[in-house]
Amino acid sequence: MAMNRKYGEEQPYWPAGPFKIRLPFIHYRWEIPEMIQGLFMFVVGLGMIPLLEQYLGMSYDAAIAFCVIAGFLYLLPVTLGIPLVPGWITPAIPIVLLYLQAFEPGPAAVQAMFVLQLEVFIIFIVLGITGFGNRLVNFIPNSLKAGIIIGAGIAALMGEIKVGGRIEATPISLIIGAVISACVLFSVPFKHIMQHNRFARILANLGMISGMLVAMVIGWLVGEYPLPNIEWGITNPDFDAMTEFLVFNVGVPDISVFLFAFPTAMIAYVIAFGDILVGKALSERVDSIRPDEKIETNITRIHVVTGIRNGLHALFAPWPGLAGPLWTAAHATLAERYALGRKAMDSIYSGGGTFWWTGLIALFILPLVTFFKPVLPIALSLTLLLTAYICIMVGIEQLKTSAERGVAGIVAVTLAMPAAQSTIYAVAIGVVLYLLIERPTSRQRREELEASTANPNVDPTSKER
């Protein structure tokens, strides 16, 4: 029986320094709807297997072992007191893949992935503990941030629709699945239908899973994917083969790789910080709706736990998706159900905890794993396509002036170039263009400040330059 929460207080926990430990059945109840979602949504995590095979040169069984490590690490945030559903730094995946293209699959790529994730770990820990993370992100020009986000979206889209990409290989299933997922998640007419139709609300609660399941069925019907060879029993990850892809065996590369990885690591952090802000906003919204539970969203704790996850990944399962603070689609779905009241979901932690505990358990259910094995590329492709839409939408929304839009567009196109050095080029070009085109002179800033003082109703930042 889980500990009972008094009205208006935090969910019970065990204090442990900066962390608040919560375990299922002890500190929160098991939620059946989130369990059902976890039995399907875990397949999105398996979608990383094709990237592990292609870019790190791993076997399928060794990649499954990496997924098990990731499954345990998904549990860290909710266990240590973070009310967000964690996932990958998804918009950074195309940028990480461009970075990995500079290395041969095998030991060299493993070393490169270790270095990148180690640097992400250090950045999160240092900026989180010192509190400089917020200042750094505010210091970066708006056009550069938006350009990076839009560029990540373009790179994700181009990776799927290019010649030889997954959409060319399996167009029917992926296009239909992407359209259904986009309608369920973003369509304004669908949201109107959802208010009056129970079946539409069920589809909305499933999120991208509805599109993924349709794409799988169509893929099997039209022969784009082979039918599954379902096996019975418990999954047996090959941990011995996995150790061949760890830094303990491949060794640490020279300093040049650390320098080469740093721009990609910083971009990944900037993107992840945006996810933290989105997660905080979602949590604050439902916290205001549910006065029965106090939700604490501690930015420092999120930084530290996300850093720890990346550090453990670097050592024990280098992960092209990186360890991100928020799986936006899953957390948004969970937050919507949480907002329905305590009967629907007792605690924000019971929802997130049940979801990822179920996802970990599902990894060991061999019939489920083998059922989804032939269609794993669908989960990865839909994730990247939806990420592309979200990145482009969010990035454009951040741009206020024509100068910002122009600089961001150049940064985005440069970043999406199919070259390993595109990240470095994009950042350098963005900084130079900001200084030449956007950055106002001291006199301009003084004049704008005087104008805003004389007329407080005028926002000087909204002026077109």
XYZ file of N, CA, C and O in Angstrom, residues 161-343:
732
model
N 13.791 11.695 -45.827
C 13.250 11.780 -47.184
C 14.329 11.760 -48.265
O 14.025 11.784 -49.452
N 15.605 11.698 -47.881
C 16.684 11.688 -48.871
C 16.649 10.394 -49.696
O 15.983 9.410 -49.322
N 17.375 10.411 -50.814
C 17.498 9.207 -51.637
C 18.157 8.103 -50.799
O 19.216 8.310 -50.210
N 17.500 6.967 -50.739
C 17.994 5.869 -49.916
C 17.530 5.922 -48.472
O 17.884 5.056 -47.673
N 16.739 6.954 -48.128
C 16.221 7.073 -46.774
C 15.077 6.116 -46.517
O 14.592 5.421 -47.418
N 14.589 6.107 -45.274
C 13.569 5.123 -44.903
C 12.232 5.384 -45.590
O 11.498 4.446 -45.888
N 11.913 6.661 -45.876
C 10.639 6.930 -46.551
C 10.672 6.415 -47.984
O 9.673 5.898 -48.495
N 11.814 6.523 -48.656
C 11.906 5.982 -50.005
C 11.764 4.456 -49.985
O 11.142 3.872 -50.883
N 12.302 3.817 -48.959
C 12.246 2.355 -48.881
C 10.858 1.855 -48.501
O 10.404 0.819 -48.998
N 10.170 2.577 -47.618
C 8.849 2.133 -47.139
C 7.892 3.327 -47.115
O 7.467 3.766 -46.039
N 7.532 3.859 -48.284
C 6.769 5.116 -48.322
C 5.346 5.010 -47.802
O 4.863 5.918 -47.118
N 4.640 3.917 -48.118
C 3.212 3.843 -47.790
C 2.996 3.864 -46.283
O 2.238 4.685 -45.749
N 3.677 2.959 -45.572
C 3.457 2.849 -44.126
C 3.922 4.097 -43.391
O 3.223 4.612 -42.499
N 5.095 4.632 -43.761
C 5.631 5.774 -43.023
C 4.841 7.051 -43.280
O 4.591 7.823 -42.351
N 4.430 7.283 -44.525
C 3.677 8.508 -44.821
C 2.313 8.479 -44.127
O 1.895 9.462 -43.501
N 1.617 7.346 -44.205
C 0.313 7.245 -43.537
C 0.483 7.365 -42.022
O -0.275 8.077 -41.345
N 1.476 6.688 -41.459
C 1.715 6.766 -40.019
C 2.059 8.174 -39.576
O 1.582 8.647 -38.526
N 2.875 8.885 -40.365
C 3.252 10.252 -40.018
C 2.050 11.187 -40.071
O 1.877 12.049 -39.202
N 1.194 11.020 -41.091
C 0.005 11.873 -41.216
C -0.935 11.656 -40.033
O -1.447 12.621 -39.440
N -1.165 10.390 -39.669
C -2.059 10.107 -38.536
C -1.477 10.660 -37.246
O -2.186 11.301 -36.447
N -0.188 10.441 -37.010
C 0.442 10.946 -35.784
C 0.374 12.470 -35.728
O 0.074 13.050 -34.671
N 0.639 13.140 -36.852
C 0.597 14.601 -36.882
C -0.817 15.124 -36.616
O -0.998 16.106 -35.887
N -1.810 14.456 -37.192
C -3.197 14.875 -36.959
C -3.588 14.732 -35.500
O -4.194 15.631 -34.901
N -3.220 13.601 -34.904
C -3.569 13.344 -33.506
C -2.898 14.351 -32.580
O -3.493 14.827 -31.608
N -1.643 14.697 -32.878
C -0.882 15.555 -31.969
C -1.060 17.042 -32.238
O -1.048 17.845 -31.305
N -1.233 17.437 -33.505
C -1.157 18.860 -33.829
C -2.376 19.440 -34.534
O -2.500 20.658 -34.614
N -3.268 18.610 -35.071
C -4.346 19.116 -35.914
C -5.382 19.913 -35.110
O -5.937 19.417 -34.124
N -5.654 21.139 -35.554
C -6.677 21.964 -34.908
C -8.071 21.364 -35.113
O -8.858 21.277 -34.148
N -8.450 20.925 -36.338
C -9.769 20.292 -36.500
C -9.930 19.038 -35.633
O -11.011 18.796 -35.087
N -8.828 18.249 -35.487
C -8.929 17.045 -34.661
C -9.189 17.396 -33.198
O -9.942 16.701 -32.501
N -8.574 18.465 -32.717
C -8.804 18.877 -31.328
C -10.270 19.260 -31.109
O -10.833 19.017 -30.032
N -10.874 19.841 -32.133
C -12.295 20.173 -32.020
C -13.136 18.894 -31.985
O -14.071 18.772 -31.184
N -12.797 17.940 -32.848
C -13.517 16.646 -32.859
C -13.349 15.944 -31.525
O -14.296 15.327 -31.008
N -12.160 16.037 -30.945
C -11.848 15.348 -29.693
C -12.775 15.795 -28.547
O -13.071 15.023 -27.639
N -13.245 17.021 -28.602
C -14.112 17.532 -27.538
C -15.470 16.835 -27.512
O -16.148 16.821 -26.482
N -15.850 16.237 -28.636
C -17.188 15.654 -28.732
C -17.171 14.159 -29.070
O -18.237 13.558 -29.163
N -15.985 13.596 -29.241
C -15.900 12.204 -29.679
C -14.979 11.423 -28.757
O -13.795 11.752 -28.617
N -15.523 10.371 -28.132
C -14.754 9.592 -27.163
C -13.604 8.849 -27.836
O -12.496 8.762 -27.300
N -13.834 8.306 -29.031
C -12.789 7.575 -29.737
C -11.621 8.500 -30.086
O -10.452 8.105 -29.991
N -11.921 9.731 -30.460
C -10.865 10.700 -30.762
C -10.041 11.009 -29.523
O -8.820 11.181 -29.597
N -10.705 11.068 -28.353
C -9.970 11.318 -27.113
C -9.039 10.160 -26.790
O -7.933 10.357 -26.285
N -9.486 8.926 -27.074
C -8.624 7.761 -26.852
C -7.385 7.846 -27.740
O -6.260 7.589 -27.294
N -7.582 8.198 -29.009
C -6.448 8.348 -29.931
C -5.494 9.438 -29.434
O -4.268 9.292 -29.509
N -6.051 10.541 -28.926
C -5.207 11.632 -28.425
C -4.376 11.180 -27.235
O -3.201 11.544 -27.104
N -4.966 10.369 -26.357
C -4.223 9.865 -25.201
C -3.095 8.924 -25.612
O -2.076 8.818 -24.932
N -3.278 8.225 -26.747
C -2.225 7.339 -27.238
C -1.078 8.103 -27.885
O 0.029 7.586 -28.029
N -1.330 9.363 -28.293
C -0.282 10.162 -28.910
C 0.202 9.543 -30.211
O -0.576 9.068 -31.030
N 1.531 9.514 -30.411
C 2.097 9.002 -31.653
C 1.942 7.489 -31.796
O 2.118 6.949 -32.885
N 1.573 6.802 -30.699
C 1.399 5.348 -30.765
C 0.312 4.975 -31.762
O 0.407 3.956 -32.461
N -0.754 5.788 -31.865
C -1.836 5.476 -32.800
C -1.301 5.429 -34.229
O -1.593 4.492 -34.987
N -0.514 6.434 -34.615
C 0.077 6.443 -35.951
C 1.073 5.318 -36.147
O 1.161 4.729 -37.237
N 1.820 4.997 -35.106
C 2.823 3.937 -35.204
C 2.175 2.571 -35.417
O 2.615 1.772 -36.252
N 1.099 2.306 -34.686
C 0.417 1.017 -34.833
C -0.208 0.873 -36.224
O -0.133 -0.194 -36.840
N -0.810 1.956 -36.723
C -1.388 1.917 -38.074
C -0.286 1.684 -39.109
O -0.440 0.878 -40.037
N 0.847 2.381 -38.938
C 1.958 2.222 -39.882
C 2.486 0.788 -39.868
O 2.832 0.230 -40.923
N 2.529 0.170 -38.692
C 3.006 -1.207 -38.590
C 2.083 -2.166 -39.334
O 2.531 -3.007 -40.122
N 0.781 -2.019 -39.100
C -0.186 -2.914 -39.747
C -0.133 -2.742 -41.266
O -0.095 -3.731 -42.018
N -0.101 -1.497 -41.726
C -0.045 -1.252 -43.170
C 1.266 -1.782 -43.751
O 1.288 -2.371 -44.840
N 2.354 -1.575 -43.032
C 3.643 -2.071 -43.492
C 3.650 -3.576 -43.696
O 4.223 -4.082 -44.672
N 2.986 -4.290 -42.795
C 2.884 -5.751 -42.943
C 1.941 -6.119 -44.086
O 2.223 -7.052 -44.850
N 0.828 -5.391 -44.221
C -0.167 -5.725 -45.252
C 0.379 -5.514 -46.663
O 0.094 -6.307 -47.571
N 1.141 -4.438 -46.870
C 1.642 -4.141 -48.221
C 3.019 -4.734 -48.469
O 3.585 -4.556 -49.553
N 3.564 -5.420 -47.485
C 4.843 -6.097 -47.669
C 6.062 -5.211 -47.550
O 7.160 -5.606 -47.974
N 5.916 -4.029 -46.943
C 7.090 -3.167 -46.758
C 7.972 -3.652 -45.617
O 9.160 -3.322 -45.556
N 7.384 -4.404 -44.699
C 8.147 -4.977 -43.586
C 7.807 -6.459 -43.472
O 6.658 -6.857 -43.718
N 8.762 -7.300 -43.103
C 8.471 -8.727 -42.932
C 7.597 -8.964 -41.702
O 7.630 -8.181 -40.740
N 6.814 -10.001 -41.751
C 6.004 -10.372 -40.586
C 6.915 -10.810 -39.443
O 7.984 -11.370 -39.672
N 6.502 -10.564 -38.208
C 7.375 -10.912 -37.070
C 7.454 -12.416 -36.856
O 6.496 -13.153 -37.106
N 8.613 -12.836 -36.403
C 8.813 -14.217 -35.965
C 8.791 -14.206 -34.441
O 9.816 -14.008 -33.786
N 7.599 -14.389 -33.884
C 7.418 -14.221 -32.440
C 8.046 -15.389 -31.686
O 7.803 -16.552 -31.986
N 8.881 -15.035 -30.713
C 9.523 -16.032 -29.849
C 8.967 -15.881 -28.439
O 8.560 -14.803 -28.023
N 8.985 -16.978 -27.693
C 8.420 -16.973 -26.345
C 9.535 -17.117 -25.316
O 10.550 -17.748 -25.569
N 9.312 -16.497 -24.173
C 10.300 -16.580 -23.100
C 10.701 -15.203 -22.620
O 9.928 -14.232 -22.701
N 11.927 -15.114 -22.133
C 12.468 -13.863 -21.580
C 13.617 -13.401 -22.468
O 14.439 -14.201 -22.916
N 13.674 -12.115 -22.720
C 14.741 -11.553 -23.553
C 16.096 -11.825 -22.907
O 16.258 -11.699 -21.689
N 17.069 -12.176 -23.734
C 18.409 -12.480 -23.246
C 19.420 -11.531 -23.884
O 20.066 -11.876 -24.869
N 19.573 -10.317 -23.345
C 20.520 -9.356 -23.935
C 21.945 -9.906 -23.870
O 22.325 -10.576 -22.898
N 22.748 -9.611 -24.873
C 24.131 -10.097 -24.932
C 25.054 -9.064 -24.283
O 25.659 -8.231 -24.956
N 25.163 -9.150 -22.955
C 26.001 -8.188 -22.236
C 27.486 -8.415 -22.503
O 28.281 -7.474 -22.427
N 27.875 -9.654 -22.807
C 29.282 -9.915 -23.136
C 29.671 -9.190 -24.417
O 30.725 -8.542 -24.490
N 28.830 -9.298 -25.452
C 29.120 -8.601 -26.715
C 29.056 -7.090 -26.527
O 29.797 -6.341 -27.178
N 28.200 -6.644 -25.616
C 28.064 -5.216 -25.361
C 29.371 -4.606 -24.864
O 29.713 -3.466 -25.218
N 30.127 -5.350 -24.047
C 31.349 -4.800 -23.452
C 32.401 -4.445 -24.499
O 33.297 -3.643 -24.227
N 32.292 -5.033 -25.695
C 33.239 -4.706 -26.758
C 33.051 -3.282 -27.261
O 33.927 -2.741 -27.954
N 31.934 -2.650 -26.909
C 31.619 -1.308 -27.396
C 31.654 -0.283 -26.262
O 30.961 0.731 -26.316
N 32.455 -0.575 -25.240
C 32.615 0.339 -24.115
C 34.022 0.901 -24.098
O 34.969 0.286 -24.596
N 34.174 2.079 -23.496
C 35.464 2.760 -23.488
C 36.536 1.937 -22.777
O 37.729 2.063 -23.069
N 36.123 1.053 -21.855
C 37.096 0.231 -21.134
C 37.854 -0.701 -22.076
O 38.971 -1.113 -21.790
N 37.228 -1.048 -23.203
C 37.862 -1.938 -24.175
C 38.438 -1.196 -25.379
O 39.489 -1.577 -25.902
N 37.749 -0.151 -25.842
C 38.214 0.541 -27.046
C 39.239 1.626 -26.734
O 39.960 2.086 -27.629
N 39.321 2.056 -25.473
C 40.288 3.077 -25.097
C 39.774 4.488 -25.294
O 38.769 4.721 -25.969
N 40.488 5.440 -24.700
C 40.117 6.854 -24.782
C 40.853 7.495 -25.957
O 42.062 7.301 -26.111
N 40.157 8.247 -26.814
C 40.827 8.874 -27.970
C 41.680 10.062 -27.562
O 41.680 10.483 -26.394
N 42.379 10.649 -28.531
C 43.235 11.796 -28.218
C 42.412 13.071 -28.091
O 41.211 13.096 -28.345
N 43.097 14.140 -27.736
C 42.430 15.396 -27.392
C 41.672 15.990 -28.577
O 40.689 16.727 -28.389
N 42.082 15.682 -29.802
C 41.420 16.257 -30.971
C 39.949 15.871 -31.031
O 39.107 16.667 -31.474
N 39.619 14.662 -30.603
C 38.223 14.212 -30.614
C 37.412 15.004 -29.584
O 36.265 15.377 -29.834
N 38.014 15.296 -28.434
C 37.330 16.092 -27.415
C 37.017 17.490 -27.946
O 35.927 18.025 -27.724
N 37.971 18.091 -28.668
C 37.757 19.424 -29.226
C 36.704 19.389 -30.335
O 35.860 20.280 -30.439
N 36.749 18.339 -31.151
C 35.804 18.199 -32.257
C 34.377 18.006 -31.749
O 33.411 18.468 -32.365
N 34.225 17.335 -30.606
C 32.895 17.009 -30.077
C 32.245 18.178 -29.346
O 31.010 18.212 -29.205
N 33.044 19.145 -28.895
C 32.514 20.166 -27.985
C 31.366 20.983 -28.575
O 30.357 21.200 -27.886
N 31.451 21.480 -29.834
C 30.300 22.244 -30.362
C 29.005 21.436 -30.384
O 27.932 21.971 -30.065
N 29.093 20.154 -30.730
C 27.897 19.306 -30.738
C 27.349 19.145 -29.322
O 26.124 19.161 -29.107
N 28.248 18.993 -28.340
C 27.813 18.853 -26.945
C 27.103 20.109 -26.465
O 26.073 20.040 -25.778
N 27.625 21.292 -26.838
C 26.994 22.538 -26.411
C 25.625 22.715 -27.063
O 24.670 23.146 -26.411
N 25.525 22.358 -28.339
C 24.232 22.460 -29.020
C 23.225 21.517 -28.373
O 22.055 21.877 -28.169
N 23.662 20.309 -28.036
C 22.772 19.355 -27.365
C 22.278 19.926 -26.041
O 21.095 19.783 -25.686
N 23.161 20.612 -25.310
C 22.748 21.197 -24.030
C 21.717 22.301 -24.244
O 20.719 22.382 -23.517
N 21.968 23.170 -25.228
C 21.027 24.268 -25.493
C 19.643 23.718 -25.818
O 18.619 24.202 -25.326
N 19.599 22.661 -26.658
C 18.320 22.035 -26.999
C 17.670 21.428 -25.758
O 16.466 21.590 -25.525
N 18.483 20.731 -24.953
C 17.945 20.095 -23.745
C 17.442 21.128 -22.739
O 16.441 20.894 -22.045
N 18.119 22.270 -22.656
C 17.654 23.308 -21.748
C 16.274 23.802 -22.163
O 15.413 24.071 -21.315
N 16.058 23.897 -23.473
C 14.721 24.241 -23.956
C 13.692 23.223 -23.524
O 12.568 23.578 -23.146
N 14.072 21.926 -23.545
C 13.167 20.882 -23.071
C 12.856 21.049 -21.584
O 11.726 20.805 -21.141
N 13.862 21.451 -20.812
C 13.639 21.672 -19.377
C 12.601 22.771 -19.165
O 11.691 22.646 -18.327
N 12.721 23.840 -19.931
C 11.762 24.941 -19.792
C 10.354 24.511 -20.193
O 9.371 24.877 -19.549
N 10.261 23.701 -21.268
C 8.957 23.183 -21.689
C 8.369 22.295 -20.595
O 7.182 22.411 -20.237
N 9.189 21.400 -20.047
C 8.717 20.513 -18.980
C 8.283 21.274 -17.749
O 7.269 20.937 -17.119
N 9.028 22.311 -17.393
C 8.671 23.137 -16.234
C 7.329 23.823 -16.463
O 6.480 23.869 -15.558
N 7.129 24.337 -17.678
C 5.870 25.006 -17.987
C 4.695 24.032 -17.925
O 3.623 24.360 -17.382
N 4.878 22.818 -18.458
C 3.811 21.813 -18.401
C 3.489 21.439 -16.963
O 2.314 21.287 -16.590
N 4.526 21.283 -16.139
C 4.311 20.913 -14.735
C 3.603 22.024 -13.974
O 2.705 21.770 -13.165
N 4.005 23.263 -14.212
C 3.364 24.387 -13.514
C 1.905 24.526 -13.919
O 1.051 24.881 -13.092
N 1.617 24.227 -15.177
C 0.230 24.323 -15.650
C -0.664 23.334 -14.911
O -1.732 23.711 -14.390
N -0.248 22.064 -14.862
C -1.105 21.070 -14.197
C -1.052 21.229 -12.680
O -2.002 20.848 -11.991
N 0.022 21.808 -12.157
C 0.101 22.070 -10.719
C -0.963 23.080 -10.312
O -1.559 22.974 -9.225
N -1.238 24.045 -11.181
C -2.271 25.030 -10.873
C -3.674 24.436 -10.988
O -4.618 24.914 -10.351
N -3.805 23.374 -11.791
C -5.105 22.717 -11.960
C -5.390 21.760 -10.809
O -6.546 21.596 -10.416
N -4.333 21.148 -10.269
C -4.490 20.137 -9.211
C -3.963 20.653 -7.880
O -2.798 20.436 -7.525
N -4.777 21.323 -7.072
C -4.292 21.834 -5.781
C -4.044 20.731 -4.749
O -3.472 21.004 -3.693
N -4.450 19.488 -5.059
C -4.285 18.423 -4.075
C -2.834 17.953 -3.955
O -2.469 17.310 -2.975
N -1.983 18.262 -4.972
C -0.581 17.853 -4.910
C 0.314 19.031 -5.253
O 0.091 19.732 -6.237
N 1.356 19.208 -4.465
C 2.351 20.229 -4.756
C 3.462 19.594 -5.587
O 4.099 18.632 -5.165
N 3.685 20.124 -6.796
C 4.718 19.590 -7.690
C 5.941 20.496 -7.632
O 5.845 21.698 -7.885
N 7.084 19.916 -7.287
C 8.332 20.666 -7.242
C 9.148 20.373 -8.498
O 9.496 19.216 -8.757
N 9.449 21.414 -9.262
C 10.294 21.268 -10.451
C 11.599 22.002 -10.178
O 11.713 23.200 -10.418
N 12.576 21.275 -9.658
C 13.855 21.854 -9.248
C 14.828 21.803 -10.428
O 15.267 20.718 -10.835
N 15.180 22.967 -10.977
C 16.024 23.022 -12.169
C 17.406 22.433 -11.912
O 17.964 21.710 -12.754
N 17.977 22.719 -10.748
C 19.303 22.171 -10.425
C 19.272 20.656 -10.365
O 20.164 19.977 -10.891
N 18.238 20.100 -9.725
C 18.127 18.646 -9.638
C 17.974 18.020 -11.028
O 18.552 16.979 -11.317
N 17.187 18.667 -11.895
C 17.029 18.156 -13.259
C 18.375 18.134 -13.975
O 18.724 17.165 -14.650
N 19.156 19.208 -13.825
C 20.484 19.254 -14.432
C 21.366 18.115 -13.925
O 22.017 17.421 -14.713
N 21.393 17.948 -12.611
C 22.297 16.951 -12.025
C 21.907 15.540 -12.443
O 22.759 14.737 -12.848
N 20.620 15.221 -12.374
C 20.184 13.867 -12.722
C 20.380 13.607 -14.212
O 20.822 12.518 -14.609
N 20.084 14.598 -15.062
C 20.315 14.428 -16.494
C 21.800 14.252 -16.775
O 22.204 13.440 -17.622
N 22.636 14.994 -16.047
C 24.080 14.823 -16.187
C 24.527 13.434 -15.772
O 25.333 12.790 -16.465
N 24.007 12.937 -14.647
C 24.363 11.595 -14.178
C 23.982 10.544 -15.212
O 24.749 9.619 -15.507
N 22.789 10.682 -15.797
C 22.360 9.716 -16.823
C 23.314 9.711 -18.007
O 23.692 8.644 -18.515
N 23.730 10.894 -18.457
C 24.658 10.954 -19.582
C 26.025 10.394 -19.213
O 26.670 9.733 -20.034
N 26.471 10.638 -17.988
C 27.748 10.093 -17.551
C 27.737 8.573 -17.503
O 28.696 7.913 -17.947
N 26.647 7.988 -16.977
C 26.537 6.527 -16.932
C 26.408 5.935 -18.329
O 26.959 4.867 -18.618
N 25.672 6.636 -19.214
C 25.589 6.188 -20.603
C 26.974 6.185 -21.254
O 27.339 5.247 -21.972
N 27.741 7.242 -21.033
C 29.068 7.339 -21.640
C 29.935 6.144 -21.253
O 30.669 5.597 -22.083
N 29.822 5.710 -20.011
C 30.653 4.610 -19.525
C 30.106 3.242 -19.907
O 30.878 2.334 -20.254
N 28.782 3.067 -19.857
C 28.216 1.723 -19.960
C 27.304 1.494 -21.176
O 26.958 0.346 -21.454
N 26.926 2.562 -21.901
C 26.078 2.383 -23.086
C 26.052 3.669 -23.896
O 25.049 4.388 -23.883
N 27.148 4.015 -24.605
C 27.141 5.232 -25.422
C 25.925 5.270 -26.339
O 25.676 4.326 -27.083
N 25.193 6.385 -26.295
C 23.814 6.413 -26.793
C 23.626 7.575 -27.755
O 23.634 8.740 -27.341
N 23.445 7.336 -29.069
C 23.291 8.442 -30.029
C 22.124 9.372 -29.728
O 22.127 10.524 -30.168
N 21.115 8.888 -29.006
C 19.996 9.756 -28.642
C 20.300 10.670 -27.480
O 19.527 11.590 -27.188
N 21.439 10.424 -26.790
C 21.794 11.142 -25.564
C 20.688 10.962 -24.526
O 19.634 10.373 -24.810
N 20.923 11.420 -23.313
C 19.927 11.303 -22.239
C 19.312 12.671 -22.019
O 19.981 13.599 -21.558
N 18.040 12.807 -22.367
C 17.368 14.095 -22.271
C 16.453 14.200 -21.070
O 15.988 13.191 -20.536
N 16.145 15.425 -20.631
C 15.306 15.623 -19.447
C 13.825 15.407 -19.692
O 13.063 15.255 -18.747
N 13.404 15.391 -20.996
C 11.964 15.365 -21.260
C 11.665 14.631 -22.560
O 12.292 14.880 -23.592
N 10.700 13.703 -22.480
C 10.087 13.136 -23.689
C 8.778 13.894 -23.846
O 7.776 13.589 -23.199
N 8.782 14.910 -24.695
C 7.686 15.876 -24.747
C 6.337 15.219 -25.009
O 5.351 15.499 -24.320
N 6.273 14.357 -26.024
C 4.993 13.750 -26.387
C 4.432 12.913 -25.239
O 3.245 12.986 -24.909
N 5.286 12.092 -24.615
C 4.828 11.229 -23.527
C 4.426 12.047 -22.306
O 3.406 11.778 -21.662
N 5.222 13.060 -21.970
C 4.914 13.857 -20.782
C 3.645 14.679 -20.988
O 2.841 14.834 -20.065
N 3.458 15.210 -22.204
C 2.249 15.989 -22.478
C 1.003 15.113 -22.360
O -0.021 15.533 -21.800
N 1.083 13.885 -22.860
C -0.039 12.949 -22.746
C -0.330 12.636 -21.285
O -1.487 12.625 -20.843
N 0.744 12.384 -20.516
C 0.586 12.092 -19.087
C -0.017 13.288 -18.342
O -0.910 13.131 -17.500
N 0.466 14.500 -18.670
C -0.023 15.701 -17.989
C -1.506 15.936 -18.251
O -2.245 16.364 -17.350
N -1.952 15.646 -19.471
C -3.368 15.819 -19.793
C -4.244 14.898 -18.938
O -5.308 15.300 -18.471
N -3.793 13.656 -18.725
C -4.588 12.740 -17.907
C -4.500 13.115 -16.435
O -5.484 13.009 -15.690
N -3.331 13.574 -15.998
C -3.160 14.015 -14.615
C -4.114 15.164 -14.300
O -4.661 15.252 -13.188
N -4.325 16.046 -15.286
C -5.188 17.205 -15.075
C -6.642 16.821 -14.851
O -7.435 17.642 -14.363
N -7.020 15.575 -15.161
C -8.407 15.140 -14.985
C -8.767 14.917 -13.520
O -9.944 14.761 -13.192
N -7.760 14.871 -12.628
C -8.057 14.722 -11.214
C -7.382 13.530 -10.576
O -6.790 12.670 -11.250
N -7.509 13.455 -9.257
C -6.783 12.431 -8.497
C -7.290 11.033 -8.771
O -6.533 10.068 -8.696
N -8.570 10.896 -9.104
C -9.074 9.562 -9.423
C -8.453 9.040 -10.714
O -8.201 7.847 -10.860
